Amino acid sequence: MAYSAPDSADKALRMAMELDVFVGNTTIMDEEVYQLWLDGYTVTDAVSMRVRSGILEQWGACQAVLESDTTDHYRTFQMAERLLHCPSKLANQLLFQIPPQRQAMLIERYYAFDPAFVRELLGKKLSKGTKKDLDDVSTKTGVTLKSCRRQFDNFKRVFKVVEEMKGPLVENIKQHFLLSDRLARDYGAIVFFANIRFETGKKKLQYLNFEDFAFCAGQLIQNWTVGAVDSMVEDMDVDLDKEFLQDLKELKILITDKDMLDQHKSLVCTALRGKIQVFAEMEANFKNLSRALVNIAAKLMHTKDVRDFFIDLVEKFIEPCRSDRWVLCDVKAFLTQYMNSARALDAFKQQAIWERYMTVIRSCILKMYHE
Amino acid sequence: MPGKLKVRIVAGRHLPVMDRASDLTDAFVEVKFGNTTFKTDVYPKSLNPQWNSEWFKFEVDDEDLQDEPLQITVLDHDTYSANDAIGKVYIDIDPLLSSEAATVISGWFPIYDTIHGIRGEINVLVKVDLFNDLNRFRQSSCGVKFFCTTSIPRCYRAVIVHGFVEELVVNEDPEYQWIDRIRTPRASNEARQRLISLMSGELQRKIGLKVLEMGGNAVVGYLQCFDLEGESGLVVRAIGTACTLDKLSNPSAALLPACNSPSKDMKEAPFSEDPNPNTHSSGPSTPLKNQTYSFSPSKSYSRQSSSSDTDLSLTPKTAFFPLGPRIFLCPSSPTLSSDSPPHTNTIQLPLGSGTAHSYTPPQSGHANPVSLRKTVSFSEELLLAASGMGSGGSVGKEGGPLKTLLRQQTQSALEHREFPFFTLTCFPMGFLVHVGGVVSARSVKLLDRIHNPDEPETRDAWWEEIRQEIKSHAKALGCHAVVGYSETTSICEEVCILSASGTAAVLNPKFLQDGCLDSCSEHRLSRQPTFFSTGSEKGEFDIFLQSKDSSSMLGLEEPSPPSCGFCHIPYDELNMPFPAHLTYCFNCRRQKVPDVLFTTMDLPLEAAVTGKGCLIQARLCRLKKKAQGEANATAISNLLPFMEYELHTQLMNKLKLRGMNALFGLRIQISVGENMLVGLASATGVYLTALPTPGGIQIAGKTPSDISYEQHISNMQKKINETIAKNKELYEIIPPKLFTMDPEVSAFKGTNTESIDEMIGSPIPEPRQRSRLFRSHSESSDEVSELDLSHGKKDAFVLEIDDADAVEDIHSLLTDAPLPTGFYSCNTEIMPGIYNWTSGVQMFTSVRVFRLNNTNLTNQGLNKIFNDLCENLLKSLYFKLRSMIPCCLCHVNFAVAVPEDELIQVAVTAVAMTFDKDQAQENLKLYVDKTLMKVITENEEQLQFPLELCSDSQSGNPFSPIKGTGLQENAGMHIVPSAQRATSVDYSSFADRCSTWIELIKLKAQTIRRGSIKTTSSLEKASPVSEGHSRLRSTTSNTGCTVAVVKMTPLSFIPGAKIIKYLGIINMFFIRETTSLREEGGVSGFLHAFIAEVFAMVRAHVAALGGNAVVSYIMKECVFMENPNKNQAQCLINVSGDAVIFVRECDLEALPVQPQTSAAQTSSSGGEVPA
């Protein structure tokens, strides 16, 4: 009559369960378990995390039930993973019957990434070597290695697919991977960074998060690529417009021509007098700042300097401003005025290039300027 | 009827990479039918080839069309080596052979390989042109419709239910042929798949022929099974119920099936052989020889007139019935029917519960397997007595003569059949008169090699024996028919247990005979005179029907209320087949009912039920010594009775524990393994309002020894009482006792409730209250005391604890986990007490295999493990489906097997359906009414001959649909709850056609009884068929990029939707094998993928037929074998169901009414084929 405690009985039963499957006509996918799977937890970890979530008490289930359920879900996800690699297949495969909105959720979550992880990888070559080093990234970011690998593979897969594609980058990603607009933009940034291999890992850039870079990437893609001028052109969005970069040299006149530099400065100072708090500092530093911005432009024809684009922005412009305690609105006012005043310079003929260059620089700096 | 099969291969997609170098595939397709093969061109270097082939045409016999599957093989072209097969698609052509099913098969099919699973998809187009050929001697049965559904399919009407059809074919199993040693596993698997496909085609064709012979045009409740007998062969067998169905949307169609030779056929073949027409007089005590009857009219007359002398019938108590029933048994006097139609009494007969089982021990010796059979009959009487089910019945006075009458009628309708069995579990209203109880028979056989596949006589004989036993058990229960009939086998090595079970029942003969249902039709009327004068056996039946119908309508008695009539005992209470405790029906108080009723069928929709039902399972394991051959078989057959007994006891205990009194859908499965037997009984418990309240469970210990023991007993008793109380609350069963204690309450309630139909709808129909009400209506108060008495006599169910086993039993009784809140479960189609289903449907299959590690297990330990296994499986299901709450698991179908020494396998297929809980609370009454109405209308739709009632009505008095009372007044008789008679009737138009007054009366009676509906409405409802179909087709076949959603359900319907077309039967058999088990995720990964693949293939076939759902889906076989050491596993799965098109009820209304296009639009006209 002595009955063993339910838990031990559970355990015994679990041990001897040779086979345990559940298949629904409509594939049942628990979002919570899906997240645990995506996050790279083992079944055992996932079960204990679910136990902690209080689901047992809520549904009066025992641990064996939870384990069976989790294992089952993990198996389903593993089977579906192959389809998620090519999301368009998910819609017309026959193996799983998944309602469309559910499919969208699966894809979106599968391609979602940890900001911390992507920040580490941004601008790195998506090569085997990088993949090997993922365990370091995992330790550093606290993201499980399994999840790191999935995210890395996602990046690489998207990269490979859109690399050679014509037309707008973000649109291509969206169509091929059925991602939401936002996620497609982020992937656009990742692909863009991976392709140009912008340096983002330097200590000075550490304060910038993925979102800052993604924004900048968006600006660059929108304004500085070939596709930005003509979306029908053969080349694609992933590379910067070489011609434009060549033309940027001509902006040097702004700093080499002393008259023009002075005129530019006085125009800006007149406009900003009394409007910004750091007027004095600005006035004193104008030439340095202007030189910095124009020099960045002039260097961009070299691939290596393109990679250093963000470092240069920080070192040459953001840091000096910060040390002078500029506030964001002052930076904004200055850059706006700096950009617009060049129009009034009669001798300055490169208006179009200037506009194209400064629009991006202005919004990038504003995004990157954390007070 | 030869035909031309046309196939086009359109395209492929998602093909696997077959050439590693290029990461591409050079695919081409072979299309094979019979011995003819066509090939497409090679589409080089693509994973998404576009073949766009020409039409491949096969000119074939229709016999082949039925037998052969179309075989499509996708290959990778290889210049230097042999071409690699990518995979295959088998397509069953059968749905294209019936004019009412699909016209074209078109869609994406998964390319399936038995080793790799699904590898891409292929788009195929298939059409068939049939040429008409009226060769009488043909071997084919094209056009006979097959349905897995075990009720009359929605959108059809049963004109006649002909009865049982069975057939089996045997062959050698390719897996065991010598060649298997040298061929690849793939080749072997494919040979097996193909053979089984061929065999089921052949089987279906043969059954179809039998149906045509009987004059039917459809098989309903078609159940096909495979017996993998290993070395001794492969058996494919099927049973079903032959019917003549009429499509509701197509009222002009002739009564006789289109593809069917006229009724001449049916008189010939099956009935002529028996020279002995008097066998019918063998009563229950002398069970049976073959009962077939010669059809010569004179013989049947003599039989009719003498039948009151059979020991089945008692001396008629004519006092109660002014006119003897025998009048109607004399069809030779045609005047009679016009002179005295109105006087027979209702066919309201008693019924009861009872269960009969029998066991056949193993046949001894291989030499002569058929003749060497000796039977040990183990009767349920023992069981019933032992389990204290009842202690003798009370005396009842009426019933005898009627019983005789009915018996005779039913007999006449049924007895010419060898086996009056019906695989149906759900019946049109009025079909099922009484239910006797469960009848079952098992037999243990030693398998022997099948020497001549063309003559499967051994297996035939085995089943014949079993069926005879079932028939005799049914007779013993006073029943002539067996409903909810099914057959199963369990095989281990060379031992095979054959099992059959069903529910003994008395049926209304009018559905069983030709021309009986359409007695109002002109056709029928015009035929009548000739029938009277010739006195053919057909006429005879007609008269029965007429007299019975009219009598029940015009007679002095009201018929048994549909809500309880089936509970009334069919056997004679003075001569009961077993001791049972009878009481007066708590619903109508007119007839006797048993205290407990077990059945294998679904709960009749019109049945009055208190509260909700629940799934009840009895589980049992018994160890058995390993043995060989005969010794093994003997050991098994010795164990069987005890297992059956214990399962029965467990069921009874659990039923009482839930405060319920009836089981529906009872399915007892006993599986044999090498060293154990596993038994699992599942059923849905309900509280039938008509049956008495079950007593509690009382524990009686052995002679008191010490105080602690006593205390222990009383503790347990307390626990049990608490559980019962809790269960009653959970299942919303309000014990009638409460009201008896306080007569004022009940009286108060009684006066408050004004009409019967309100009672039906009241949330908690309470038996005592109901009986009081009825009393006031019928004004026969003298019966009250008797009723109370019988109630008072009711004893508690006593459980004696005299040994450890019993203690164990009680514990297991109490350890059954309670259902989580918001969940209900049942193994019948729908849950009694839930009426407001919403559209959420989730069908699933779950399989578990448990390895017994401990070699020194006792029976008890084994039992506990098995019990936990089942309980945990259920718990897991509830947890998995928690997002659907409130929901009910319906049609929970457990299948146990012992695949190896130490393995127990449990497979469950069920459907979770959501329902609206809030409305359940508030509007229960409304829903009850609605459902009742719906049930009735639906049934009427199925049954009613579509009359042009309103079209030629003159002035008429058309009643508004809900004017039940008006109907009553006009009819001047026959009190029925208005909710049940809510269809509009207009019989004035009949006056024109009826030559005599008496006929008018009769017609009126019939019209009222069946509540005939205006056909226009049914026409309107049905007309969107073509529209819906074409709409569906266009979405499914042409778009290509999105996959059509296909619902699957084991039920015969889809909540919130109307099935507008049946497209044909789905019957598929798959084998999957792997030699890289670990790499595929172990056994679980392997099976998970396989089941998902099977679902996918079923869905794809349904979608290709133009359907959007499979109903009555069932996984009949799931044989799993593994060899982890070799990293190998193999699994065989067999599934079936009915492909249908359904339309959501809300969409249905939106569809414009379109004139019905000719139903005879066959494949030949299919112009809407997408390019």
XYZ file of N, CA and C in Angstrom, chain B residues 932-1067:
408
model
N -31.193 19.934 -30.562
C -32.223 18.927 -30.766
C -32.902 19.155 -32.105
N -33.245 20.409 -32.313
C -33.909 20.745 -33.556
C -33.036 20.396 -34.744
N -31.785 20.763 -34.563
C -30.840 20.567 -35.645
C -30.692 19.083 -35.940
N -30.575 18.376 -34.862
C -30.436 16.947 -35.004
C -31.607 16.407 -35.776
N -32.748 16.880 -35.372
C -33.940 16.352 -36.004
C -34.010 16.754 -37.459
N -33.739 18.027 -37.676
C -33.807 18.448 -39.075
C -32.798 17.703 -39.911
N -31.632 17.566 -39.343
C -30.609 16.872 -40.114
C -31.024 15.451 -40.406
N -31.559 14.862 -39.376
C -31.992 13.495 -39.579
C -33.095 13.424 -40.611
N -33.961 14.385 -40.508
C -35.043 14.394 -41.473
C -34.477 14.565 -42.869
N -33.507 15.411 -42.941
C -32.907 15.624 -44.243
C -32.348 14.337 -44.785
N -31.779 13.602 -43.867
C -31.183 12.359 -44.307
C -32.229 11.336 -44.700
N -33.308 11.374 -43.954
C -34.261 10.302 -44.113
C -35.373 10.613 -45.084
N -35.741 11.843 -45.023
C -36.981 12.171 -45.662
C -36.883 12.070 -47.159
N -37.855 11.432 -47.711
C -37.923 11.475 -49.158
C -38.292 12.892 -49.531
N -37.548 13.446 -50.414
C -37.789 14.856 -50.720
C -39.102 15.066 -51.457
N -40.052 15.559 -50.755
C -41.371 15.736 -51.341
C -41.497 17.124 -51.911
N -42.293 17.206 -52.916
C -42.562 18.547 -53.428
C -43.778 19.065 -52.701
N -43.640 19.205 -51.449
C -44.808 19.481 -50.631
C -45.436 20.834 -50.930
N -44.596 21.811 -51.012
C -45.166 23.141 -51.134
C -45.444 23.516 -52.579
N -44.804 22.849 -53.480
C -44.927 23.270 -54.868
C -46.371 23.181 -55.359
N -47.043 22.126 -55.020
C -48.400 21.996 -55.561
C -49.462 22.042 -54.460
N -49.160 22.774 -53.438
C -50.171 22.880 -52.395
C -51.266 23.827 -52.875
N -52.497 23.501 -52.519
C -53.582 24.353 -52.995
C -53.764 25.510 -52.032
N -54.766 25.388 -51.206
C -54.888 26.460 -50.222
C -53.902 26.191 -49.086
N -54.030 25.024 -48.623
C -53.042 24.551 -47.649
C -53.118 25.240 -46.313
N -52.558 24.614 -45.373
C -52.374 25.259 -44.077
C -50.919 25.098 -43.661
N -50.081 25.791 -44.353
C -48.655 25.626 -44.032
C -48.347 26.179 -42.654
N -47.800 25.355 -41.876
C -47.484 25.791 -40.510
C -46.151 26.499 -40.515
N -46.085 27.445 -39.681
C -44.778 28.097 -39.529
C -43.857 27.106 -38.823
N -42.614 27.186 -39.143
C -41.685 26.155 -38.699
C -41.691 25.894 -37.202
N -41.979 26.868 -36.398
C -41.819 26.642 -34.966
C -43.164 26.358 -34.289
N -44.208 26.258 -35.077
C -45.520 26.071 -34.467
C -45.775 24.625 -34.117
N -45.062 24.181 -33.154
C -45.236 22.790 -32.759
C -46.627 22.526 -32.245
N -47.164 23.468 -31.522
C -48.461 23.239 -30.904
C -49.550 23.173 -31.951
N -49.439 24.049 -32.909
C -50.417 24.048 -33.972
C -50.439 22.708 -34.673
N -49.298 22.207 -34.836
C -49.171 20.916 -35.481
C -49.897 19.858 -34.684
N -49.690 19.929 -33.414
C -50.341 18.952 -32.555
C -51.852 19.038 -32.690
N -52.335 20.254 -32.607
C -53.775 20.413 -32.672
C -54.323 19.886 -33.981
N -53.704 20.276 -35.027
C -54.184 19.858 -36.322
C -54.157 18.350 -36.479
N -53.125 17.809 -36.000
C -53.023 16.372 -36.116
C -54.017 15.695 -35.184
N -54.352 16.408 -34.142
C -55.349 15.876 -33.238
C -54.887 14.661 -32.474
N -53.659 14.505 -32.377
C -53.123 13.330 -31.688
C -51.641 13.565 -31.493
N -51.036 12.621 -30.861
C -49.592 12.569 -30.876
C -48.954 13.784 -30.230
N -48.759 13.684 -28.971
C -48.132 14.797 -28.252
C -46.624 14.639 -28.279
N -46.041 15.616 -28.820
C -44.580 15.591 -28.833
C -44.057 16.952 -28.434
N -42.906 16.963 -27.840
C -42.299 18.256 -27.519
C -42.130 19.065 -28.796
N -42.520 20.295 -28.716
C -42.510 21.092 -29.935
C -41.113 21.236 -30.501
N -40.157 21.233 -29.615
C -38.785 21.401 -30.095
C -38.395 20.284 -31.044
N -39.065 19.168 -30.855
C -38.681 18.051 -31.696
C -39.480 17.975 -32.984
N -40.458 18.768 -33.041
C -41.300 18.691 -34.234
C -41.396 20.062 -34.852
N -40.323 20.606 -35.102
C -40.311 22.002 -35.494
C -40.191 22.184 -36.991
N -40.569 21.198 -37.716
C -40.450 21.364 -39.150
C -41.820 21.617 -39.737
N -41.840 22.293 -40.795
C -43.129 22.680 -41.334
C -43.726 21.553 -42.166
N -44.997 21.436 -42.049
C -45.664 20.336 -42.723
C -46.843 20.890 -43.509
N -46.998 20.394 -44.641
C -48.163 20.792 -45.403
C -48.649 19.587 -46.164
N -49.657 18.963 -45.604
C -50.046 17.728 -46.283
C -51.328 17.854 -47.074
N -51.818 19.037 -47.192
C -53.052 19.156 -47.940
C -52.870 18.682 -49.379
N -51.693 18.874 -49.872
C -51.463 18.517 -51.260
C -51.615 17.020 -51.505
N -51.537 16.310 -50.479
C -51.604 14.864 -50.664
C -52.995 14.386 -51.032
N -53.913 15.153 -50.583
C -55.301 14.723 -50.790
C -55.549 14.373 -52.253
N -54.954 15.130 -53.101
C -55.154 14.885 -54.519
C -54.727 13.487 -54.925
N -53.647 13.125 -54.398
C -53.052 11.890 -54.895
C -53.596 10.657 -54.199
N -54.097 10.860 -53.028
C -54.533 9.679 -52.293
C -55.948 9.317 -52.697
N -56.086 8.123 -53.080
C -57.393 7.705 -53.567
C -58.355 7.450 -52.417
N -57.914 7.000 -51.350
C -58.829 6.691 -50.261
C -58.515 7.513 -49.035
N -59.504 7.580 -48.249
C -59.357 8.349 -47.019
C -58.272 7.746 -46.122
N -58.278 6.451 -46.167
C -57.373 5.769 -45.259
C -55.924 6.058 -45.617
N -55.725 6.144 -46.897
C -54.364 6.457 -47.319
C -53.969 7.849 -46.872
N -54.948 8.718 -46.948
C -54.663 10.079 -46.517
C -54.243 10.085 -45.056
N -55.030 9.352 -44.290
C -54.721 9.278 -42.861
C -53.299 8.760 -42.662
N -53.024 7.735 -43.383
C -51.710 7.120 -43.212
C -50.617 8.102 -43.567
N -50.864 8.753 -44.658
C -49.848 9.689 -45.103
C -49.662 10.807 -44.101
N -50.785 11.261 -43.611
C -50.715 12.304 -42.605
C -49.861 11.837 -41.451
N -50.175 10.661 -41.049
C -49.467 10.111 -39.905
C -47.971 10.090 -40.176
N -47.652 9.609 -41.331
C -46.229 9.503 -41.622
C -45.574 10.864 -41.735
N -46.334 11.744 -42.314
C -45.758 13.068 -42.473
C -45.479 13.693 -41.124
N -46.434 13.534 -40.250
C -46.224 14.122 -38.934
C -45.060 13.445 -38.244
N -45.085 12.187 -38.325
C -44.090 11.449 -37.580
C -42.685 11.855 -38.002
N -42.561 11.947 -39.260
C -41.213 12.255 -39.699
C -40.962 13.747 -39.814
N -42.053 14.506 -39.575
C -41.855 15.943 -39.594
C -41.220 16.407 -40.881
N -41.807 16.007 -41.947
C -41.149 16.271 -43.226
C -40.944 17.761 -43.430
N -39.880 18.085 -44.048
C -39.550 19.488 -44.212
C -39.785 19.891 -45.645
N -39.901 21.161 -45.817
C -40.058 21.636 -47.179
C -38.767 21.414 -47.926
N -38.901 20.826 -49.040
C -37.684 20.470 -49.747
C -36.955 21.676 -50.280
N -37.691 22.723 -50.511
C -37.017 23.891 -51.070
C -35.849 24.301 -50.204
N -36.042 24.238 -48.919
C -34.967 24.703 -48.053
C -33.733 23.820 -48.205
N -33.993 22.541 -48.301
C -32.826 21.671 -48.411
C -32.135 21.867 -49.755
N -32.934 22.217 -50.724
C -32.350 22.487 -52.027
C -31.451 23.702 -51.975
N -31.981 24.709 -51.321
C -31.214 25.942 -51.230
C -29.899 25.705 -50.534
N -29.998 24.941 -49.517
C -28.787 24.705 -48.749
C -27.764 23.948 -49.573
N -28.291 23.090 -50.374
C -27.358 22.199 -51.055
C -26.765 22.821 -52.310
N -27.445 23.807 -52.812
C -27.010 24.300 -54.111
C -25.597 24.874 -54.186
N -25.075 25.427 -53.117
C -23.725 25.988 -53.281
C -22.653 24.933 -53.553
N -23.046 23.727 -53.646
C -22.043 22.676 -53.821
C -21.098 22.975 -54.966
N -21.708 23.146 -56.108
C -20.850 23.316 -57.275
C -20.030 24.590 -57.147
N -20.711 25.600 -56.676
C -20.039 26.876 -56.494
C -18.854 26.739 -55.552
N -19.174 26.186 -54.388
C -18.129 26.040 -53.384
C -16.992 25.192 -53.920
N -17.371 24.203 -54.643
C -16.371 23.293 -55.156
C -15.424 24.001 -56.118
N -16.041 24.667 -57.076
C -15.195 25.301 -58.079
C -14.350 26.391 -57.441
N -14.945 27.060 -56.467
C -14.210 28.108 -55.808
C -12.995 27.523 -55.110
N -13.261 26.451 -54.415
C -12.180 25.812 -53.700
C -11.095 25.354 -54.645
N -11.565 24.763 -55.697
C -10.609 24.194 -56.630
C -9.688 25.277 -57.171
N -10.313 26.378 -57.510
C -9.492 27.419 -58.093
C -8.439 27.894 -57.110
N -8.790 27.894 -55.852
C -7.791 28.364 -54.907
C -6.727 27.300 -54.638
N -7.157 26.052 -54.659
C -6.195 25.037 -54.261
C -5.265 24.632 -55.384
N -5.776 24.548 -56.570
C -4.961 23.910 -57.582
C -4.064 24.867 -58.339
N -4.489 26.095 -58.470
C -3.766 26.926 -59.408
C -2.697 27.815 -58.799
N -2.921 28.232 -57.596
C -2.014 29.228 -57.054
C -0.602 28.686 -56.849
N -0.523 27.515 -56.281
C 0.786 26.874 -56.243
C 1.703 27.332 -55.136
N 1.623 28.570 -54.719
C 2.615 29.031 -53.762
C 2.119 28.943 -52.324
N 0.842 29.055 -52.112
C 0.378 28.866 -50.750
C -0.338 27.535 -50.648
N -0.174 26.917 -49.518
C -0.755 25.604 -49.328
C -2.133 25.755 -48.708
N -3.100 25.089 -49.297
C -4.450 25.151 -48.759
C -4.481 24.473 -47.399
N -5.219 25.073 -46.491
C -5.351 24.471 -45.171
C -6.315 23.295 -45.255
N -5.902 22.160 -44.754
C -6.782 20.997 -44.724
C -6.978 20.598 -43.274
N -8.225 20.590 -42.870
C -8.538 20.178 -41.505
C -8.627 18.676 -41.445
N -8.245 18.132 -40.314
C -8.393 16.693 -40.130
C -9.117 16.476 -38.814
N -10.037 15.536 -38.814
C -10.738 15.243 -37.569
C -11.228 13.803 -37.573
N -11.179 13.156 -36.442
C -11.737 11.805 -36.360
C -13.257 11.816 -36.305
N -13.835 12.994 -36.190
C -15.291 13.073 -36.107
C -15.898 13.098 -37.500
N -17.199 12.909 -37.565
C -17.854 12.866 -38.869
C -18.299 14.247 -39.316
N -17.993 15.273 -38.524
C -18.460 16.608 -38.888
C -17.417 17.637 -38.470
N -17.626 18.846 -38.890
C -16.740 19.940 -38.512
C -17.604 21.007 -37.861
N -17.300 21.353 -36.635
C -18.186 22.291 -35.939
C -18.264 23.626 -36.663
N -19.458 24.172 -36.710
C -19.644 25.485 -37.320
C -19.557 25.472 -38.828
N -19.555 24.274 -39.410
C -19.423 24.200 -40.864
C -20.350 23.130 -41.406
N -20.619 23.234 -42.673
C -21.480 22.249 -43.311
C -20.684 21.540 -44.391
N -20.731 20.236 -44.347
C -20.049 19.460 -45.384
C -20.938 19.476 -46.616
N -20.405 19.962 -47.723
C -21.262 20.052 -48.900
C -20.947 18.970 -49.918
N -19.785 18.316 -49.771
C -19.515 17.268 -50.729
C -18.511 16.263 -50.181
N -18.774 14.996 -50.445
C -17.818 13.946 -50.121
C -17.037 13.622 -51.380
N -15.729 13.641 -51.279
C -14.899 13.483 -52.469
C -14.331 12.088 -52.624
N -14.521 11.266 -51.638
C -13.998 9.914 -51.750
C -13.230 9.521 -50.504
N -12.940 8.247 -50.462
C -12.299 7.716 -49.275
C -10.785 7.897 -49.397
N -10.162 8.173 -48.280
C -8.698 8.233 -48.218
C -8.257 6.993 -47.457
N -7.441 6.201 -48.073
C -6.991 4.993 -47.394
C -5.537 4.801 -47.776
